[in-house]
């Protein structure tokens, strides 16, 4: 009878052990880590979406405002610089790599804002259907980037709090020694120019007054 009882006890322990372990919070850090990485992937996805739009946008503007060569070159170079910064899941725990990525994307946001302001000086460009479609897509992408960065920052805040407070700090120092603080996006001077991609909010420059007619 005692042997049967021991077997039932061992079986009960096998069944209850995972429940007890889960209840004590040992799985919380990996769960929050995965959530933060998923949000990071969404940030990358939205930045890539913006990058894919830029070549067509530059070509369209060039067709109507080729004389704005300096801005077109700046956008192209900023896009190339942003895409050359290689990132992966490890980037979010590497302050230097994360900062390089954020700065490259913020720089691109700034020059894109200047590119979109060109439309005010070129009425034909403002009415071009292809430009209007690209403009709308870019505006939507900028909004998605803002949301993705916000959601990522919140996921990272939650994760960082977990590994720094009890009982998460206990697990981070023992079972999950791989757990490191993650970086968050911060506002920068370049990022502050991004709202200039809110199209159509600036008045077109006034046309010069006609010269007076010569005296008869």
Coordinates of C-alpha atoms in Angstrom, one line a residue:
X1 CA 0.0 0.0 0.0
X2 CA 2.9 2.3 0.8
X3 CA 4.4 1.7 -2.6
X4 CA 1.2 2.6 -4.3
X5 CA 1.0 5.8 -2.2
X6 CA 4.5 6.7 -3.1
X7 CA 3.8 6.3 -6.8
X8 CA 0.7 8.5 -6.5
X9 CA 2.8 11.1 -4.6
X10 CA 5.5 11.1 -7.3
X11 CA 2.9 11.3 -10.0
X12 CA 1.2 14.2 -8.2
X13 CA 4.6 16.0 -7.9
X14 CA 5.3 15.6 -11.6
X15 CA 1.9 17.1 -12.4
X16 CA 2.1 19.9 -9.9
X17 CA 5.8 20.8 -10.4
X18 CA 5.3 22.8 -13.7
X19 CA 2.3 24.6 -12.1
X20 CA 4.3 25.5 -9.0
X21 CA 7.3 26.7 -11.1
X22 CA 5.1 28.8 -13.4
X23 CA 3.3 30.3 -10.4
X24 CA 6.5 31.5 -8.8
X25 CA 7.4 33.7 -11.8
X26 CA 10.3 31.9 -13.3
X27 CA 8.7 32.1 -16.8
X28 CA 7.9 35.8 -16.5
X29 CA 11.2 37.1 -17.8
X30 CA 11.3 34.9 -20.9
X31 CA 7.7 35.9 -21.6
X32 CA 8.4 39.6 -21.4
X33 CA 11.6 39.2 -23.3
X34 CA 9.8 37.6 -26.2
X35 CA 7.1 40.3 -26.2
X36 CA 9.8 43.1 -26.3
X37 CA 11.5 41.3 -29.2
X38 CA 8.3 41.0 -31.1
X39 CA 7.7 44.7 -30.7
X40 CA 11.3 45.4 -31.9
X41 CA 10.6 43.3 -35.0
X42 CA 7.5 45.5 -35.7
X43 CA 9.6 48.7 -35.4
X44 CA 12.1 47.2 -38.0
X45 CA 9.2 46.2 -40.2
X46 CA 7.7 49.7 -40.3
X47 CA 11.1 51.4 -40.9
X48 CA 11.7 48.9 -43.8
X49 CA 8.3 49.8 -45.2
X50 CA 9.3 53.5 -45.2
X51 CA 12.6 52.7 -46.8
X52 CA 10.9 50.8 -49.6
X53 CA 8.7 53.8 -50.4
X54 CA 11.6 56.3 -50.7
X55 CA 13.0 55.4 -54.1
X56 CA 9.7 55.9 -55.9
X57 CA 9.1 59.1 -54.0
X58 CA 12.5 60.5 -54.9
X59 CA 12.0 59.6 -58.6
X60 CA 8.6 61.2 -58.7
X61 CA 9.8 64.4 -57.1
X62 CA 12.8 64.4 -59.4
X63 CA 10.5 64.5 -62.4
X64 CA 8.9 67.8 -61.3
X65 CA 11.7 69.4 -59.2
X66 CA 15.0 68.1 -60.6
X67 CA 16.6 71.4 -59.5
X68 CA 16.1 70.4 -55.9
X69 CA 19.1 68.1 -56.4
X70 CA 20.7 68.7 -53.0
X71 CA 17.6 67.5 -51.1
X72 CA 17.1 64.5 -53.3
X73 CA 20.8 63.5 -52.8
X74 CA 20.4 64.0 -49.0
X75 CA 17.4 61.7 -48.9
X76 CA 19.1 59.0 -51.0
X77 CA 22.2 59.2 -48.9
X78 CA 20.3 59.1 -45.6
X79 CA 18.3 56.1 -46.7
X80 CA 21.5 54.3 -47.7
X81 CA 23.0 55.1 -44.4
X82 CA 20.0 53.9 -42.5
X83 CA 19.8 50.6 -44.4
X84 CA 23.5 50.0 -43.8
X85 CA 23.1 49.8 -40.1
X86 CA 22.7 46.1 -39.5
X87 CA 20.4 45.1 -36.6
X88 CA 19.0 42.0 -35.0
X89 CA 17.5 40.9 -31.7
X90 CA 20.8 41.5 -29.9
X91 CA 20.8 45.2 -30.9
X92 CA 18.3 46.1 -28.2
X93 CA 20.7 45.1 -25.4
X94 CA 23.7 46.9 -27.1
X95 CA 23.5 50.6 -26.4
X96 CA 26.0 51.6 -29.1
X97 CA 24.4 49.6 -31.9
X98 CA 20.9 50.7 -30.8
X99 CA 22.0 54.4 -30.7
X100 CA 23.5 54.1 -34.2
X101 CA 20.3 52.6 -35.6
X102 CA 18.1 55.2 -33.9
X103 CA 20.2 58.1 -35.1
X104 CA 20.3 56.9 -38.7
X105 CA 16.5 56.6 -38.8
X106 CA 16.0 59.9 -37.1
X107 CA 18.3 61.6 -39.7
X108 CA 16.3 60.0 -42.4
X109 CA 13.1 61.4 -40.8
X110 CA 14.5 64.8 -40.9
X111 CA 15.5 64.9 -44.5
X112 CA 12.3 63.3 -45.6
X113 CA 10.4 66.2 -43.9
X114 CA 12.4 68.6 -46.0
X115 CA 11.7 66.6 -49.1
X116 CA 8.0 66.7 -48.6
X117 CA 8.0 70.5 -48.0
X118 CA 9.2 70.9 -51.6
X119 CA 5.7 70.3 -52.8
X120 CA 4.6 73.7 -51.7
X121 CA 6.8 75.3 -54.4
X122 CA 5.6 73.0 -57.2
X123 CA 1.8 73.1 -57.9
X124 CA 2.2 70.4 -60.6
X125 CA 3.9 68.1 -58.1
X126 CA 1.2 68.6 -55.5
X127 CA -1.5 67.5 -58.0
X128 CA 0.4 64.5 -59.4
X129 CA -1.6 61.3 -58.6
X130 CA 1.5 59.2 -58.1
X131 CA 3.0 61.7 -55.7
X132 CA -0.3 62.0 -53.8
X133 CA -0.5 58.2 -53.4
X134 CA 3.1 58.0 -52.2
X135 CA 2.5 60.9 -49.9
X136 CA -0.5 59.2 -48.3
X137 CA 1.5 55.9 -47.8
X138 CA 4.4 57.8 -46.3
X139 CA 2.1 59.6 -43.9
X140 CA 0.5 56.3 -42.8
X141 CA 3.9 54.7 -42.4
X142 CA 5.2 57.6 -40.2
X143 CA 2.1 57.1 -38.0
X144 CA 2.8 53.3 -37.8
X145 CA 6.4 54.0 -36.9
X146 CA 5.3 56.3 -34.0
X147 CA 2.9 53.6 -32.7
X148 CA 5.5 50.8 -33.1
X149 CA 8.2 52.8 -31.2
X150 CA 5.7 53.6 -28.4
X151 CA 4.6 49.9 -28.1
X152 CA 8.2 48.8 -28.1
X153 CA 9.2 51.3 -25.4
X154 CA 6.3 50.1 -23.2
X155 CA 7.3 46.4 -23.7
X156 CA 10.9 47.2 -22.8
X157 CA 9.9 49.3 -19.8
X158 CA 7.9 46.3 -18.6
X159 CA 10.7 43.9 -19.2
X160 CA 13.4 46.1 -17.6
X161 CA 11.2 46.6 -14.5
X162 CA 10.8 42.9 -14.2
X163 CA 14.5 42.1 -14.2
X164 CA 15.3 44.9 -11.7
X165 CA 12.7 44.3 -9.1
X166 CA 11.9 41.4 -6.8
X167 CA 11.2 38.5 -7.5
X168 CA 12.3 39.0 -11.2
X169 CA 15.7 40.2 -10.1
X170 CA 16.2 37.0 -8.2
X171 CA 15.5 34.9 -11.3
X172 CA 17.6 37.2 -13.5
X173 CA 20.6 36.6 -11.2
X174 CA 20.2 32.9 -11.2
X175 CA 18.1 31.0 -13.8
X176 CA 18.0 33.8 -16.4
X177 CA 21.5 35.2 -16.2
X178 CA 21.3 36.0 -20.0
X179 CA 18.7 38.7 -19.2
X180 CA 20.1 42.2 -19.9
X181 CA 18.5 45.6 -19.8
X182 CA 17.1 46.7 -23.2
X183 CA 17.4 50.1 -24.8
X184 CA 14.5 52.4 -25.6
X185 CA 13.9 55.0 -28.2
X186 CA 14.3 58.6 -27.0
X187 CA 13.3 61.9 -28.6
X188 CA 16.1 63.6 -30.5
X189 CA 16.4 66.9 -32.4
X190 CA 16.2 65.1 -35.7
X191 CA 13.1 63.2 -34.6
X192 CA 11.4 66.4 -33.9
X193 CA 11.3 67.3 -37.6
X194 CA 9.2 64.2 -38.4
X195 CA 5.9 66.0 -37.9
X196 CA 6.7 68.1 -41.0
X197 CA 5.5 65.1 -42.9
X198 CA 2.0 66.0 -41.9
X199 CA 1.3 67.0 -45.5
X200 CA -0.6 70.0 -46.7
X201 CA -0.4 72.0 -43.5
X202 CA 1.8 74.7 -44.7
X203 CA 0.6 77.5 -46.9
X204 CA 2.1 77.8 -50.4
X205 CA 4.5 80.7 -50.8
X206 CA 2.8 83.8 -52.1
X207 CA 3.4 84.6 -55.7
X208 CA 5.4 87.7 -56.4
X209 CA 3.4 90.8 -57.3
X210 CA 3.3 91.6 -61.0
X211 CA 5.4 94.5 -62.2
X212 CA 3.5 97.8 -62.7
X213 CA 2.6 98.6 -66.2
X214 CA 4.8 101.1 -67.9
X215 CA 3.4 104.7 -68.0
X216 CA 1.7 105.6 -71.2

